[in-house]
């Protein structure tokens, strides 16, 4: 939910298995992504270039919840990627995502 928390997350996925194993799980991963978009958690996502992982921008949940969400990704459960989760305050945004913008605590 936009603006409900002052934090956003960058989830960086790094593949730990051959891309053929990743591709075999792609449909399940996309279903998982779609569920998080429908829940209002994910804002943007995509593959890295070169294709050795991906990046997801998320908001509206706390640290423990985003860790649980990442752990439920079929890429995680099947052991084909590792997640690095970075928490940040989005104090400046494009107008199109201004609802996610937050003020830093004083």
mmCIF file of C-alpha atoms in Angstrom:
data_model
loop_
_atom_site.group_PDB
_atom_site.id
_atom_site.type_symbol
_atom_site.label_atom_id
_atom_site.label_comp_id
_atom_site.label_asym_id
_atom_site.label_seq_id
_atom_site.Cartn_x
_atom_site.Cartn_y
_atom_site.Cartn_z
ATOM 1 C CA UNK A 1 0.000 0.000 0.000
ATOM 2 C CA UNK A 2 1.649 3.259 -1.113
ATOM 3 C CA UNK A 3 2.839 5.517 1.667
ATOM 4 C CA UNK A 4 1.876 3.123 4.462
ATOM 5 C CA UNK A 5 5.501 2.659 5.505
ATOM 6 C CA UNK A 6 8.458 4.973 5.073
ATOM 7 C CA UNK A 7 10.541 2.196 3.585
ATOM 8 C CA UNK A 8 10.999 0.582 0.227
ATOM 9 C CA UNK A 9 13.080 -2.410 -0.750
ATOM 10 C CA UNK A 10 15.325 -3.333 -3.644
ATOM 11 C CA UNK A 11 15.422 -7.106 -4.010
ATOM 12 C CA UNK A 12 18.391 -8.255 -6.070
ATOM 13 C CA UNK A 13 18.307 -11.848 -7.282
ATOM 14 C CA UNK A 14 21.496 -13.599 -8.366
ATOM 15 C CA UNK A 15 21.169 -16.940 -10.115
ATOM 16 C CA UNK A 16 23.016 -19.771 -8.373
ATOM 17 C CA UNK A 17 22.138 -22.434 -10.956
ATOM 18 C CA UNK A 18 22.392 -22.723 -14.747
ATOM 19 C CA UNK A 19 19.885 -20.582 -16.641
ATOM 20 C CA UNK A 20 18.210 -23.754 -17.944
ATOM 21 C CA UNK A 21 17.117 -24.581 -14.367
ATOM 22 C CA UNK A 22 15.937 -20.990 -13.910
ATOM 23 C CA UNK A 23 13.923 -21.140 -17.151
ATOM 24 C CA UNK A 24 12.238 -24.368 -16.027
ATOM 25 C CA UNK A 25 10.804 -22.427 -13.056
ATOM 26 C CA UNK A 26 9.955 -19.233 -14.929
ATOM 27 C CA UNK A 27 6.176 -19.808 -15.169
ATOM 28 C CA UNK A 28 5.923 -20.443 -11.413
ATOM 29 C CA UNK A 29 8.111 -17.391 -10.713
ATOM 30 C CA UNK A 30 5.868 -15.203 -12.902
ATOM 31 C CA UNK A 31 2.767 -16.430 -11.036
ATOM 32 C CA UNK A 32 4.491 -15.518 -7.765
ATOM 33 C CA UNK A 33 5.368 -12.063 -9.171
ATOM 34 C CA UNK A 34 1.779 -11.525 -10.349
ATOM 35 C CA UNK A 35 0.445 -12.348 -6.871
ATOM 36 C CA UNK A 36 2.747 -9.750 -5.293
ATOM 37 C CA UNK A 37 1.734 -7.107 -7.848
ATOM 38 C CA UNK A 38 -1.939 -7.895 -7.135
ATOM 39 C CA UNK A 39 -1.249 -7.517 -3.398
ATOM 40 C CA UNK A 40 0.258 -4.068 -4.025
ATOM 41 C CA UNK A 41 3.727 -5.041 -2.797
ATOM 42 C CA UNK A 42 5.779 -4.985 -6.015
ATOM 43 C CA UNK A 43 6.225 -1.761 -7.997
ATOM 44 C CA UNK A 44 8.612 -2.895 -10.750
ATOM 45 C CA UNK A 45 10.691 -5.937 -11.658
ATOM 46 C CA UNK A 46 12.846 -7.338 -14.422
ATOM 47 C CA UNK A 47 15.918 -9.271 -15.520
ATOM 48 C CA UNK A 48 19.426 -7.955 -15.069
ATOM 49 C CA UNK A 49 21.613 -7.490 -18.124
ATOM 50 C CA UNK A 50 23.631 -9.637 -18.466
ATOM 51 C CA UNK A 51 21.051 -12.227 -17.483
ATOM 52 C CA UNK A 52 22.492 -13.425 -14.189
ATOM 53 C CA UNK A 53 19.510 -12.511 -12.020
ATOM 54 C CA UNK A 54 16.869 -9.865 -11.572
ATOM 55 C CA UNK A 55 15.742 -6.829 -9.597
ATOM 56 C CA UNK A 56 12.445 -6.120 -7.829
ATOM 57 C CA UNK A 57 11.291 -2.824 -6.293
ATOM 58 C CA UNK A 58 8.843 -3.323 -3.409
ATOM 59 C CA UNK A 59 7.002 -1.223 -0.808
ATOM 60 C CA UNK A 60 4.175 -1.295 1.691
ATOM 61 C CA UNK A 61 5.473 -4.116 3.895
ATOM 62 C CA UNK A 62 8.042 -4.460 6.649
ATOM 63 C CA UNK A 63 11.402 -6.196 6.613
ATOM 64 C CA UNK A 64 10.171 -9.511 8.011
ATOM 65 C CA UNK A 65 7.331 -9.679 5.490
ATOM 66 C CA UNK A 66 9.514 -8.902 2.472
ATOM 67 C CA UNK A 67 11.983 -11.573 3.624
ATOM 68 C CA UNK A 68 9.117 -14.091 3.840
ATOM 69 C CA UNK A 69 7.855 -13.051 0.399
ATOM 70 C CA UNK A 70 11.335 -13.527 -1.121
ATOM 71 C CA UNK A 71 11.693 -16.905 0.588
ATOM 72 C CA UNK A 72 8.428 -18.037 -1.047
ATOM 73 C CA UNK A 73 9.643 -17.275 -4.591
ATOM 74 C CA UNK A 74 9.888 -20.571 -6.519
ATOM 75 C CA UNK A 75 13.394 -19.488 -7.533
ATOM 76 C CA UNK A 76 14.249 -19.460 -3.794
ATOM 77 C CA UNK A 77 12.395 -22.597 -2.787
ATOM 78 C CA UNK A 78 14.048 -24.548 -5.613
ATOM 79 C CA UNK A 79 17.504 -23.147 -4.868
ATOM 80 C CA UNK A 80 18.244 -21.411 -8.171
ATOM 81 C CA UNK A 81 18.813 -17.906 -6.810
ATOM 82 C CA UNK A 82 20.057 -15.963 -3.821
ATOM 83 C CA UNK A 83 18.368 -12.748 -2.659
ATOM 84 C CA UNK A 84 20.025 -9.563 -1.439
ATOM 85 C CA UNK A 85 17.472 -7.209 0.130
ATOM 86 C CA UNK A 86 18.278 -3.510 0.537
ATOM 87 C CA UNK A 87 15.974 -1.253 2.551
ATOM 88 C CA UNK A 88 15.819 2.468 1.712
ATOM 89 C CA UNK A 89 13.803 5.660 2.144
ATOM 90 C CA UNK A 90 12.423 6.969 -1.166
ATOM 91 C CA UNK A 91 12.706 10.683 -0.440
ATOM 92 C CA UNK A 92 12.622 11.658 -4.128
ATOM 93 C CA UNK A 93 10.540 9.979 -6.845
ATOM 94 C CA UNK A 94 9.070 10.555 -10.277
ATOM 95 C CA UNK A 95 5.636 12.172 -10.123
ATOM 96 C CA UNK A 96 4.076 8.908 -11.323
ATOM 97 C CA UNK A 97 5.076 7.166 -8.087
ATOM 98 C CA UNK A 98 4.843 10.137 -5.718
ATOM 99 C CA UNK A 99 2.524 8.130 -3.459
ATOM 100 C CA UNK A 100 5.592 6.095 -2.430
ATOM 101 C CA UNK A 101 7.657 9.174 -1.553
ATOM 102 C CA UNK A 102 8.467 9.666 2.119
ATOM 103 C CA UNK A 103 10.068 12.314 4.274
ATOM 104 C CA UNK A 104 13.112 11.338 6.285
ATOM 105 C CA UNK A 105 12.586 11.375 10.049
ATOM 106 C CA UNK A 106 13.919 14.540 11.689
#
